[in-house]
Short mmCIF file of C-alpha atoms in Angstrom, two decimals:
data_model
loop_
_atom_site.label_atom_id
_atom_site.label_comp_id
_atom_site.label_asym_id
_atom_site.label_seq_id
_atom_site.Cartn_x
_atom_site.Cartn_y
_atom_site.Cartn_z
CA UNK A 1 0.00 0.00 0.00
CA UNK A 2 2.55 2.23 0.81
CA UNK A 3 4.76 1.76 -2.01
CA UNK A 4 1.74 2.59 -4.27
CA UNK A 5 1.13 5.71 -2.53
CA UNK A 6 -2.21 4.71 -1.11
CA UNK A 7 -3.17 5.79 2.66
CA UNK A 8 -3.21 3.35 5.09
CA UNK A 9 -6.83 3.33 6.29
CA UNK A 10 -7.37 4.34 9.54
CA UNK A 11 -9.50 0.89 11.23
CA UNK A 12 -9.51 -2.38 9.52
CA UNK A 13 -11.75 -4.30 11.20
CA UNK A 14 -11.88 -8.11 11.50
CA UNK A 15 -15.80 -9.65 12.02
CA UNK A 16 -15.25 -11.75 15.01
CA UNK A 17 -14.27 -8.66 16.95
CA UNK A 18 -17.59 -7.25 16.39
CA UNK A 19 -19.81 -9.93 17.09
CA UNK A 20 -21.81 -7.48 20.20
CA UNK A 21 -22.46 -5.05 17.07
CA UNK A 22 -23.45 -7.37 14.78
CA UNK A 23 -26.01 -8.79 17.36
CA UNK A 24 -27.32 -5.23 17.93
CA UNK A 25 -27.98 -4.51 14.70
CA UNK A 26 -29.92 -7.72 13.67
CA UNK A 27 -32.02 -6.63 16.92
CA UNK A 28 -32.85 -3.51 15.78
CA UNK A 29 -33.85 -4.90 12.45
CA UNK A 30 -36.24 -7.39 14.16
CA UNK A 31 -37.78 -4.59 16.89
CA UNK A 32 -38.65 -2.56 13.53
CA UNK A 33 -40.34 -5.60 11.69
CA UNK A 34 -38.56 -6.14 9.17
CA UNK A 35 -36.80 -9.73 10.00
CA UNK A 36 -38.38 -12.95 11.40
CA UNK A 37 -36.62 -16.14 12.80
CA UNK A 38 -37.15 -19.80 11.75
CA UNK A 39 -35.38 -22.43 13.63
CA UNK A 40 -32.10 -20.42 14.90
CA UNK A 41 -32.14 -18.47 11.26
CA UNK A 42 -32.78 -14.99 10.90
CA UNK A 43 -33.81 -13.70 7.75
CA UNK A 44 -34.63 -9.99 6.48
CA UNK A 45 -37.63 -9.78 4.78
CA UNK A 46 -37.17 -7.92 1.42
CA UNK A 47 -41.03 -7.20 1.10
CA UNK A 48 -40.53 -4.62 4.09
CA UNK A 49 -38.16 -2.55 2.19
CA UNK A 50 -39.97 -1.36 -1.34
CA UNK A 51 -36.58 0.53 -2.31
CA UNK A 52 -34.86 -3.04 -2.71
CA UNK A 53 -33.58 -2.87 -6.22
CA UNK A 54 -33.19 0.58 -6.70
CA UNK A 55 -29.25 0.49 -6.76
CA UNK A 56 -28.96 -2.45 -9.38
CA UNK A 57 -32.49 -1.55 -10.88
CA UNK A 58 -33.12 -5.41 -10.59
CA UNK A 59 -36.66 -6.73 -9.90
CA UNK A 60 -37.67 -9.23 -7.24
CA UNK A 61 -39.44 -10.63 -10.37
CA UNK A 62 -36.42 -10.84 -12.25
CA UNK A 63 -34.19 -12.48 -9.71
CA UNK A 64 -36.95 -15.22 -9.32
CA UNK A 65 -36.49 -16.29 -13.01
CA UNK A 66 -33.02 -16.50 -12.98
CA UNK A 67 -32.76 -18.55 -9.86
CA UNK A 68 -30.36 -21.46 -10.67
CA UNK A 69 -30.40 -22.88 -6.98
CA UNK A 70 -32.98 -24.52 -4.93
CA UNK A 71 -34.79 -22.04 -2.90
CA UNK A 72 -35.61 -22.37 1.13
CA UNK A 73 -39.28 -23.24 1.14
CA UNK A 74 -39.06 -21.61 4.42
CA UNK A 75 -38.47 -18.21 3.74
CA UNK A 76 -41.27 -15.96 3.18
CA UNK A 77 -40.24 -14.53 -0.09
CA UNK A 78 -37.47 -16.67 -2.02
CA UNK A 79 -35.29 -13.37 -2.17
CA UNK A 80 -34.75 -13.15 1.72
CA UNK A 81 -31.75 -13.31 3.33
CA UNK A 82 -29.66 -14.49 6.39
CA UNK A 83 -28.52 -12.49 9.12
CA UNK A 84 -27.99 -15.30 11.27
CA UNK A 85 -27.03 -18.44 10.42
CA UNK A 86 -27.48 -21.51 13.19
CA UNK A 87 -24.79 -23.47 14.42
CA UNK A 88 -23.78 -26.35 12.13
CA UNK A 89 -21.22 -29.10 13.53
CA UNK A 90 -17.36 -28.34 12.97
CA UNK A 91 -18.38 -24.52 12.10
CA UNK A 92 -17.53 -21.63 14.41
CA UNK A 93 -20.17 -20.21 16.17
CA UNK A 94 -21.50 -17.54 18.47
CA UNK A 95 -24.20 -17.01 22.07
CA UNK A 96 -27.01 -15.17 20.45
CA UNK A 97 -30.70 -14.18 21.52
CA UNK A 98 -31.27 -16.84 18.63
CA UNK A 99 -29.47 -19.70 19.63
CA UNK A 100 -25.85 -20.04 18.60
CA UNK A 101 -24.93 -19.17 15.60
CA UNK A 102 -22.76 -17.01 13.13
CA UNK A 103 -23.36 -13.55 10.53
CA UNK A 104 -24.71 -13.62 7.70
CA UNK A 105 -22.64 -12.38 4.51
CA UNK A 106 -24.15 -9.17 4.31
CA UNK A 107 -24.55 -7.83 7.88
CA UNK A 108 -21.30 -7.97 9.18
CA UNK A 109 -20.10 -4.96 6.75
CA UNK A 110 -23.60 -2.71 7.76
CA UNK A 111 -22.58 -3.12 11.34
CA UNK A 112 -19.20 -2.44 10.66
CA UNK A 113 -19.12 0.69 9.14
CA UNK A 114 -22.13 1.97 11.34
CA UNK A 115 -19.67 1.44 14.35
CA UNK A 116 -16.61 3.05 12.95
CA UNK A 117 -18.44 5.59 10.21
CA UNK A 118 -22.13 6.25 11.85
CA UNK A 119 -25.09 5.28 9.65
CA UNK A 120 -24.92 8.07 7.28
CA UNK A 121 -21.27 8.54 5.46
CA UNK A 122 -19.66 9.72 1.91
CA UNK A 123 -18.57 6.97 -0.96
CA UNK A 124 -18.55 2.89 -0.08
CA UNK A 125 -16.34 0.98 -2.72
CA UNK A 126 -16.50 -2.22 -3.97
CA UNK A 127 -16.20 -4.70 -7.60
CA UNK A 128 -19.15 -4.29 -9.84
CA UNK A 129 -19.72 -7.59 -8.78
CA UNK A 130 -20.80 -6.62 -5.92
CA UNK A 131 -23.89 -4.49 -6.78
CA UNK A 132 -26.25 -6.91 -6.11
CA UNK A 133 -26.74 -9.07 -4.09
CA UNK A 134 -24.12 -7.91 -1.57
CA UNK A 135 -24.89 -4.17 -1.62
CA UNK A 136 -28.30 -4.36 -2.65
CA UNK A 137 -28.60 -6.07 0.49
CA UNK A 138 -26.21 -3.61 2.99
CA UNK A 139 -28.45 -1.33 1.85
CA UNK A 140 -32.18 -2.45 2.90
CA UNK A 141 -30.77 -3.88 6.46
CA UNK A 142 -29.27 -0.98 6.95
CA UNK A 143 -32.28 1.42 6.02
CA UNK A 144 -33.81 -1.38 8.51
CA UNK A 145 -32.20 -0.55 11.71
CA UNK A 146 -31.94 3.32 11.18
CA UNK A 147 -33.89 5.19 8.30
CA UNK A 148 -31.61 7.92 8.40
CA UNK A 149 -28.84 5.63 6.79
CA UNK A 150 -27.91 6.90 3.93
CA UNK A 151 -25.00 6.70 1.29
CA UNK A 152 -23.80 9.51 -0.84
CA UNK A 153 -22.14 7.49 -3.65
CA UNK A 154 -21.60 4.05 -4.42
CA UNK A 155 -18.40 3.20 -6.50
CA UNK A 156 -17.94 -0.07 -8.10
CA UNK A 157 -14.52 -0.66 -9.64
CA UNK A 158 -14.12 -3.05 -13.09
CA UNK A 159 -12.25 -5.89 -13.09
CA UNK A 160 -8.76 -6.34 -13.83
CA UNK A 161 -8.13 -8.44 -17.32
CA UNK A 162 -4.81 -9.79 -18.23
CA UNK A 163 -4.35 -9.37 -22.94
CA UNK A 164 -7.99 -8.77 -23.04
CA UNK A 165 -8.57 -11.90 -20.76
CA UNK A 166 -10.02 -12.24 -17.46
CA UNK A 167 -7.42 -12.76 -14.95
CA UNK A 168 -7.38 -15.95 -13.02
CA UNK A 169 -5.74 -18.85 -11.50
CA UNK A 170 -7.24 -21.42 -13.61
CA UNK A 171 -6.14 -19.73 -16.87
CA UNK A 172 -2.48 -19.13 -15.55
CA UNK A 173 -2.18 -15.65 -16.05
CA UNK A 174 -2.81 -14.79 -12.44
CA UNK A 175 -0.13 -12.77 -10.63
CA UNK A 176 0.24 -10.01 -7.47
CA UNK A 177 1.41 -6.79 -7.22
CA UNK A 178 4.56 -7.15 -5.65
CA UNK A 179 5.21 -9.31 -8.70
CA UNK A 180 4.88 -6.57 -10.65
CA UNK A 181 6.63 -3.88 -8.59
CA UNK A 182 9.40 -6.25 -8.68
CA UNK A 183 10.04 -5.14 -12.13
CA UNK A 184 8.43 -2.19 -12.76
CA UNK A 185 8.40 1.09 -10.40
CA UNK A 186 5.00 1.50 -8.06
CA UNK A 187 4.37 4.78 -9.48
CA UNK A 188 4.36 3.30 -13.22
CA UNK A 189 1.19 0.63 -11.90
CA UNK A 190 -0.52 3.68 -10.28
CA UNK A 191 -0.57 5.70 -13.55
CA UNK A 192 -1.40 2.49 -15.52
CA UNK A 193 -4.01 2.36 -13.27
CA UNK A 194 -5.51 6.17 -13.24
CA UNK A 195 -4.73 5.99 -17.31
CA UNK A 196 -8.32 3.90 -16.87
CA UNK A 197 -11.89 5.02 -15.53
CA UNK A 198 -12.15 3.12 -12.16
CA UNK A 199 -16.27 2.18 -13.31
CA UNK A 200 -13.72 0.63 -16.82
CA UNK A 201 -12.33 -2.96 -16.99
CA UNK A 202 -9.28 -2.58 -16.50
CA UNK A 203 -6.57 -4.72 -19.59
CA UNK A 204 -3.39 -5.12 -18.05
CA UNK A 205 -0.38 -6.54 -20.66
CA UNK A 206 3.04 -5.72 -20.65
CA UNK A 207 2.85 -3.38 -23.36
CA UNK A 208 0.56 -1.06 -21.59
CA UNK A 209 2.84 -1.06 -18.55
CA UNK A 210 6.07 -0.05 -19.94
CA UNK A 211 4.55 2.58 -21.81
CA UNK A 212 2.78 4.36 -18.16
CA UNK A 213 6.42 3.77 -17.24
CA UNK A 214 8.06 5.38 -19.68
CA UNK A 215 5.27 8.69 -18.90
CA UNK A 216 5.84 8.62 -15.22
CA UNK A 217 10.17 8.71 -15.97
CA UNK A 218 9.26 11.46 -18.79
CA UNK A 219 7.61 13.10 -15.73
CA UNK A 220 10.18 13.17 -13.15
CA UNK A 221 12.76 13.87 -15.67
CA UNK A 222 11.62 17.28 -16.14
CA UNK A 223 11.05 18.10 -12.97
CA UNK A 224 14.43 17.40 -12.38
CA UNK A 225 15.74 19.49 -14.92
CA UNK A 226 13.18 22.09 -13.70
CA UNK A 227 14.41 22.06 -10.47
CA UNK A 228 18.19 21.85 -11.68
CA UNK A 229 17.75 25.08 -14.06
CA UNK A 230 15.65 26.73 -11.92
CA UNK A 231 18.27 26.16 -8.95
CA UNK A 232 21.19 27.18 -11.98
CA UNK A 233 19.30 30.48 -12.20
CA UNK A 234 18.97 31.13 -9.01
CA UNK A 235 20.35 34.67 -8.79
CA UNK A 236 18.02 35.61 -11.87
CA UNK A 237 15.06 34.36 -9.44
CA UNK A 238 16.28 36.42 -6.75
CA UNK A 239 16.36 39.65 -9.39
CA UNK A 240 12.98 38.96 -10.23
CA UNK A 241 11.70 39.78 -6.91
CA UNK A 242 12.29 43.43 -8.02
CA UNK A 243 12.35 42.73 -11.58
CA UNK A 244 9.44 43.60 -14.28
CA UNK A 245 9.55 39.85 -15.83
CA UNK A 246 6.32 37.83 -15.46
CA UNK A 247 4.59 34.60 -16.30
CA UNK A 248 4.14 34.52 -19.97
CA UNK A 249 0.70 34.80 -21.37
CA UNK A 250 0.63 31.04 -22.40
CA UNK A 251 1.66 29.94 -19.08
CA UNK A 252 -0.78 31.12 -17.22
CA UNK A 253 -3.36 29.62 -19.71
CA UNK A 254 -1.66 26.67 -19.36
CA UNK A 255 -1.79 26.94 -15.22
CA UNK A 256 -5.53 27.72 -15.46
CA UNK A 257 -6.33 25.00 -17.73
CA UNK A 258 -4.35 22.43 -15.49
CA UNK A 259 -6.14 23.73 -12.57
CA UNK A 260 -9.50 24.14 -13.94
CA UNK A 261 -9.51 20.28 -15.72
CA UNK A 262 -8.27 18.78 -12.22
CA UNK A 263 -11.37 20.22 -10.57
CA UNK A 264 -13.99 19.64 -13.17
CA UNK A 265 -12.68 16.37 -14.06
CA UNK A 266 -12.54 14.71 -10.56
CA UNK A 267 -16.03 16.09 -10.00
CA UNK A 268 -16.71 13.98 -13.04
CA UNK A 269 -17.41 10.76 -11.19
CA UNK A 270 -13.27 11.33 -11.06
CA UNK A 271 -12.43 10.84 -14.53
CA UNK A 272 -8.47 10.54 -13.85
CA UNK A 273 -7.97 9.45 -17.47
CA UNK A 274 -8.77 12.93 -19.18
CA UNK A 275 -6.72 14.59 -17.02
CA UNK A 276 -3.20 12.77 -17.48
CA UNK A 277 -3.99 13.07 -21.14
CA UNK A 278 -4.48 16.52 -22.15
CA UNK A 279 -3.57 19.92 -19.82
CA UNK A 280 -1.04 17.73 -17.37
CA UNK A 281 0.86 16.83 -20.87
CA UNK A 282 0.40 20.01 -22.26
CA UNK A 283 1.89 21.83 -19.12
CA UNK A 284 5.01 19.27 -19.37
CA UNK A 285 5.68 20.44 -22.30
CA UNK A 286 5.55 24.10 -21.76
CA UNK A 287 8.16 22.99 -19.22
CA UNK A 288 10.61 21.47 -21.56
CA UNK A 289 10.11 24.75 -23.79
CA UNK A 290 11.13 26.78 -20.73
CA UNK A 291 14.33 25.13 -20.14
CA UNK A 292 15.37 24.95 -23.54
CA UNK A 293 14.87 28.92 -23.52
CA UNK A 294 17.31 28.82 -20.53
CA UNK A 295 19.56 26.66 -22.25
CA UNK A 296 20.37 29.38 -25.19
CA UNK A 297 21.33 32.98 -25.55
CA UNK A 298 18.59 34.95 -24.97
CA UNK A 299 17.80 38.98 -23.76
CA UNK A 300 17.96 39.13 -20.21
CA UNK A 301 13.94 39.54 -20.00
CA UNK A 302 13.33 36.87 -21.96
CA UNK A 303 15.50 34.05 -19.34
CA UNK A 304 13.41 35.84 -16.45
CA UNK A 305 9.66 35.15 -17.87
CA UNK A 306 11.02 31.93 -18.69
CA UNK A 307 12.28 31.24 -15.42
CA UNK A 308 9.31 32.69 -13.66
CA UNK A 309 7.24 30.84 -16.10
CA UNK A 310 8.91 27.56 -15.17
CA UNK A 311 8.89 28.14 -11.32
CA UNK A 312 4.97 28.41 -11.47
CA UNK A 313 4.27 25.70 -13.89
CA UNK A 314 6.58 23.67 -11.45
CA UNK A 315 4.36 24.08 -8.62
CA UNK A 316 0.94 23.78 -10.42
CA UNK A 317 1.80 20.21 -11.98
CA UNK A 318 3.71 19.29 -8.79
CA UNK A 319 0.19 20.14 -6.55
CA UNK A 320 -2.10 17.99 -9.32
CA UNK A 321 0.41 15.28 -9.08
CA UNK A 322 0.47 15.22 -5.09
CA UNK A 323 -3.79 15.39 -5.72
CA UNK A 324 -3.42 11.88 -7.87
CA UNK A 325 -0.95 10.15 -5.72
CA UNK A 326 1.78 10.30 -8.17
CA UNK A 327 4.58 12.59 -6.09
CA UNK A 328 7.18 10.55 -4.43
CA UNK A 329 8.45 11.26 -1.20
CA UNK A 330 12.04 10.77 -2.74
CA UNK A 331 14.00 13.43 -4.87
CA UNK A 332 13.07 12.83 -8.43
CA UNK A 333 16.84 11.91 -8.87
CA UNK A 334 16.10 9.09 -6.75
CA UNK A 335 12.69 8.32 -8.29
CA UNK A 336 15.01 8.25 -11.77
CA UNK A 337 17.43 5.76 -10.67
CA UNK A 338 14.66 3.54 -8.89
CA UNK A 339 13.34 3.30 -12.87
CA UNK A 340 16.19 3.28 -14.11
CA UNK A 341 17.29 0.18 -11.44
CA UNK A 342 13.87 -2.15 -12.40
CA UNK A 343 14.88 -1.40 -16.14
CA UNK A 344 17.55 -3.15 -15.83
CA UNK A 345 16.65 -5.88 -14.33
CA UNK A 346 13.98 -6.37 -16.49
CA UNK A 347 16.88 -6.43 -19.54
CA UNK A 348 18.95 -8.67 -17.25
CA UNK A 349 21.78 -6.18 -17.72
CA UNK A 350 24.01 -4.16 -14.91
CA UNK A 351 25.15 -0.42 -15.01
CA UNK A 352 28.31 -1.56 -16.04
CA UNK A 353 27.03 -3.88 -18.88
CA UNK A 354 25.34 -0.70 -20.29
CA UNK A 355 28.07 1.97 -20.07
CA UNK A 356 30.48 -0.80 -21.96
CA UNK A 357 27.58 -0.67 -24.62
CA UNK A 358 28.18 3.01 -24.88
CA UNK A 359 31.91 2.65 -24.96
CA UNK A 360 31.67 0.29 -27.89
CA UNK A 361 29.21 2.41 -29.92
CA UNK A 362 31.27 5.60 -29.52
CA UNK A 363 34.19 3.53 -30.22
CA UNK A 364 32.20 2.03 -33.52
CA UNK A 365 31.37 5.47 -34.57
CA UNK A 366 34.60 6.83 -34.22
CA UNK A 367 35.62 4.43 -36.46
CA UNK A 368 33.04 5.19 -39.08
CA UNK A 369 31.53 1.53 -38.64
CA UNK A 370 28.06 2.76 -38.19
CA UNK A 371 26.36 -0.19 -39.25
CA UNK A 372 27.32 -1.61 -36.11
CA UNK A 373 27.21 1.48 -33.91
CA UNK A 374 23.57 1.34 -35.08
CA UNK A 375 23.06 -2.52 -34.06
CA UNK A 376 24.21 -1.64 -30.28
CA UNK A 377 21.40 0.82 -30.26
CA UNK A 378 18.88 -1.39 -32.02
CA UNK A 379 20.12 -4.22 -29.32
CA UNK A 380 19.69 -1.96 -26.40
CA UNK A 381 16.41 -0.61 -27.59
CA UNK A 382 14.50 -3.97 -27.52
CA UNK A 383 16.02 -4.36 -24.30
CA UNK A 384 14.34 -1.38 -23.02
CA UNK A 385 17.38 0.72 -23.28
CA UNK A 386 17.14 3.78 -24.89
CA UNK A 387 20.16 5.70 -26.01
CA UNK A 388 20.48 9.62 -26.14
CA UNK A 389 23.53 11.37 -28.03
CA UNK A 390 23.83 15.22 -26.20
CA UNK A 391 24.01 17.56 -28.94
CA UNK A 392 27.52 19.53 -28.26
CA UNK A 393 29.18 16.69 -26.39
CA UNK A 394 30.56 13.41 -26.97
CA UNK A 395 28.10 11.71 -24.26
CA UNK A 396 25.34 10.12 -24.86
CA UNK A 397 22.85 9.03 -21.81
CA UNK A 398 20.67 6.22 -21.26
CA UNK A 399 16.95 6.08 -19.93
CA UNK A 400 14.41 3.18 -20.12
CA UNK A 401 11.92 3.06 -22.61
CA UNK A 402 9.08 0.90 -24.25
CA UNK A 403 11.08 -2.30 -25.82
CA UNK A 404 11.24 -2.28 -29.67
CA UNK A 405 10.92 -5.83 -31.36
CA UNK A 406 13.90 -6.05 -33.69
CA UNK A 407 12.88 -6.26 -37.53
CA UNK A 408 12.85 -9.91 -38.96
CA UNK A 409 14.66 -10.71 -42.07
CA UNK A 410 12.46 -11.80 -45.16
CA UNK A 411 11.93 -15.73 -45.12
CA UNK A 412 14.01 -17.06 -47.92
CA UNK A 413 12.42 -18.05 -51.66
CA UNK A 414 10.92 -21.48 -51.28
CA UNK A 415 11.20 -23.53 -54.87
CA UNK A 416 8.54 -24.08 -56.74
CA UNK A 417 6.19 -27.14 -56.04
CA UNK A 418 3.27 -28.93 -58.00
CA UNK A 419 0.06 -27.22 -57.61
CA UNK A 420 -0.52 -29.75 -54.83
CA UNK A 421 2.35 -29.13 -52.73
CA UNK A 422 1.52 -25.40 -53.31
CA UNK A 423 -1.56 -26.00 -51.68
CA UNK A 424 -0.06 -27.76 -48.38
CA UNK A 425 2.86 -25.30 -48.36
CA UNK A 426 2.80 -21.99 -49.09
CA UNK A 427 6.18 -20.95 -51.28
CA UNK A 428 6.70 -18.37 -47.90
CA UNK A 429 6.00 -18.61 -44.30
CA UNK A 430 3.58 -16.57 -44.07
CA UNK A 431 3.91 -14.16 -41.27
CA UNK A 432 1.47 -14.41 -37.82
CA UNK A 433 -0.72 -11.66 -36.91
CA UNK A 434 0.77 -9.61 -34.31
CA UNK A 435 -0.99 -8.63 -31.46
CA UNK A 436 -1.88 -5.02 -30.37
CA UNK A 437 0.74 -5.18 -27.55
CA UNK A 438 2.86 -6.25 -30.55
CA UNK A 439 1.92 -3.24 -32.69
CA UNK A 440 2.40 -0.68 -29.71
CA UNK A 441 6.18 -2.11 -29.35
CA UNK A 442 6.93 -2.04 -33.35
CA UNK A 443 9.77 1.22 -33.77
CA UNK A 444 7.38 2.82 -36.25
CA UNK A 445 7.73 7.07 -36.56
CA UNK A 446 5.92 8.18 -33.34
CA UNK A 447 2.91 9.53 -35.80
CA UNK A 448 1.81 5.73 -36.44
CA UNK A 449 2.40 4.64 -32.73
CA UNK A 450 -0.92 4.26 -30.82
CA UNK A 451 -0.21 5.43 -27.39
CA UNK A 452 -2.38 5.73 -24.87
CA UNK A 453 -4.03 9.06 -23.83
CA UNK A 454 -1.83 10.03 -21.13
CA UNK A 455 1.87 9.14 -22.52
CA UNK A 456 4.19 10.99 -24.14
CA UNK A 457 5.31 11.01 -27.73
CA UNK A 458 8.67 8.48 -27.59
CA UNK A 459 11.32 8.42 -28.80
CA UNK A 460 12.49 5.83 -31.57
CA UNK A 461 15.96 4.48 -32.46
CA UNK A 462 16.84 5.68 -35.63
CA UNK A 463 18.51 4.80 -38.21
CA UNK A 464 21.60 7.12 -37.45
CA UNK A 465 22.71 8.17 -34.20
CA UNK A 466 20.41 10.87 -33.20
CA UNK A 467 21.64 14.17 -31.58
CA UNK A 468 19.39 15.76 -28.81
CA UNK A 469 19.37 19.04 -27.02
CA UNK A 470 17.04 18.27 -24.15
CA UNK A 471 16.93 14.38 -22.68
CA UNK A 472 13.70 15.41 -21.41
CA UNK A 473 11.70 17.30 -24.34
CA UNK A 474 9.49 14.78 -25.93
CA UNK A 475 10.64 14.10 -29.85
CA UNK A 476 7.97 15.88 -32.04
#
């Protein structure tokens, strides 16, 4: 929890520590009339509550027909349900005014959260598969033992697929988090995660993984060369105190936009997606526009709107990132090398394996022998490794990045067969479908990529080395 930057909640219950609670409550329903008892059983009574079925806008009638089980010829209407359960041999049980005994499913949680949260409180969470019965059901007990209970909003998350199927242990594609923290970075899952509507199924696949990684690194990247020019300038910041340099025009549109779409999009039934995709990327770039006015010889005015500019569009995407959960409590030159660690050891390379690379590309190049200075890249970049020549220097830098599948050579002429054979064998292999995933990972000119809404444009290898200014400004 803590490594995905989620709040430790402040109670977590456990049922058998509120048995007394539980008890109470089932009273209460039964004082009101709107459970009876049969045998050491207690069932609610679902005629007594005309509301049940509002929240999953299912009929009594309806839930009759599809009844797949044998119903309890006891009950008074088939769609009643436990509260109490009697004793059964070898099953734990509980003293109660109805003989011992244990919960029902649904109770426990009503009681629960009326102890800790009163019977009136803001959102309750839960799978969608949990609409009905299970909530359907919290609600009309509930209602039963106090009609001021009431629940703002209900949110029902989708359910987490694995290449468009559903994940699970029987089909073998069933795995945990820490399994995937293990090799990618917490805060890569977490924007993978807000990159979907919570109501949305949610399609995990490797593909879609590396590429919220490579966003989040694009992320921290510039705010660590924000913070690193910004800091370089600092005597220019100082000036401006007294200075007549301001934010530029398209700054503070680009501020007000960022601030404006956080508000009106979490108050959207918090629709997280539309805001990583459009004013949080839009501000990032500003950013990287910014520093690369800082980088060059400009008027003196010109550096200080640019630095001002950059100081405030700093602070306005660090606040929206602290709102989503997505700002570390590490220095984003930590946060880098914590990306930078998990990529590679999802290569299977070391630090050392990777600046030897380097050394033999600039060493290749140097010699003129680009073919294979190009090949190191090419290796590296379906590794994950992405390579960055710094325009003006003889370094070149390495970040991770989405892993390129290396083009196959053509399958070799077949000789011609009888029309028979040609039937049975085609003169060429012909070449599988490839998958989405497969499609996103092709190094194809960043026009023809399909990306997801919130990442950033990446960068490709290319055929020749390329030079950069900026590691962190997204290729156009």
């Amino acid at each position: 929890m803590d490594d995905l930057q989620c709040l430790q909640p402040t109670h977590q219950p456990r049922v058998t520590e509120h048995m007394e609670q539980i008890k109470e409550m089932i009273a209460k329903i039964m004082a009101n009339g709107c459970a009876y008892t049969i045998n050491g059983d207690v069932y609610f009574s679902v005629d007594s509550f005309p509301e049940y079925g509002r929240l999953s806008g299912r009929k009594l009638e309806d839930n009759r027909a599809g009844e797949r089980v044998e119903v309890d010829s006891r009950k008074k209407n088939p769609a009643d349900f436990a509260l109490w359960k009697s004793a059964k041999p070898g099953e734990p049980s509980w003293e109660s005014p109805w003989g011992p005994g244990r919960p029902g499913w649904h109770i426990e949680c009503s009681a629960m959260s009326a102890h800790y949260l009163t019977h009136s409180f803001d959102i309750h969470g839960g799978g969608m598969d949990l609409t009905f019965p299970h909530h359907e059901n919290e609600i009309a007990q509930s209602c039963a033992a106090c009609r001021e209970s009431n629940i703002s909003y209900w949110m029902h998350n989708g359910f987490v697929n694995i290449d468009d199927e559903k994940m699970s242990k029987s089909l073998g594609n069933f795995f945990t988090i820490r399994e995937v923290t293990r090799l990618y970075h917490p805060l890569a899952l977490r924007y993978f995660l807000l990159g979907n509507h919570y109501r949305s199924p949610v399609n995990y696949s490797i593909s879609q993984i590396e590429i919220a990684s490579e966003s989040v690194f694009y992320i921290y990247q510039t705010l660590l060369d924000s913070e690193e020019a910004l800091s370089a300038f600092q005597q220019g910041t100082e000036t401006a105190k007294n200075a007549k340099g301001r934010v530029t025009p398209q700054a503070q549109e680009c501020i007000n936009k960022l601030r404006n779409e956080l508000k009106i999009k979490l108050s959207d039934d918090l629709h997280t997606p539309t805001i990583l995709n459009a004013a949080l990327q839009e501000a990032l770039k500003l950013m990287n526009s910014c520093l690369t006015i800082l980088k060059k010889k400009q008027q003196k005015q010109q550096h200080l709107s640019a630095s001002l500019s950059l100081t405030e569009l700093l602070k306005e995407v660090k606040a929206v990132l602290d709102v989503l959960g997505l700002l570390a409590g590490s220095t984003c030159a930590e946060v880098l090398q914590q990306f930078k660690e998990r990529a590679l050891k999802r290569a299977e390379l070391t630090e050392e394996d990777v600046l030897h690379a380097i050394e033999e590309r600039a060493l290749a190049r140097k010699n003129k022998d680009f073919a294979r200075s190009d090949q190191i890249r090419t290796d590296l970049a379906a590794k994950g490794i992405s390579l960055m020549d710094i325009t003006g220097t003889t370094d070149t830098a390495w970040r991770p990045c989405v892993r390129s599948i290396q083009e196959q050579p053509a399958p070799p002429v077949q000789p011609k067969k009888s029309a028979a054979a040609v039937q049975e064998q085609p003169s060429a292999p012909a070449q599988p479908k490839k998958s989405a995933a497969a499609v996103q990972e092709q190094p194809v000119a960043p026009s023809q990529q399909k990306q997801p809404s919130a990442a950033p444009q990446q960068e490709q290898p290319t055929a020749a080395p390329a030079q950069q200014d900026h590691p962190t400004v997204p290729p156009q």
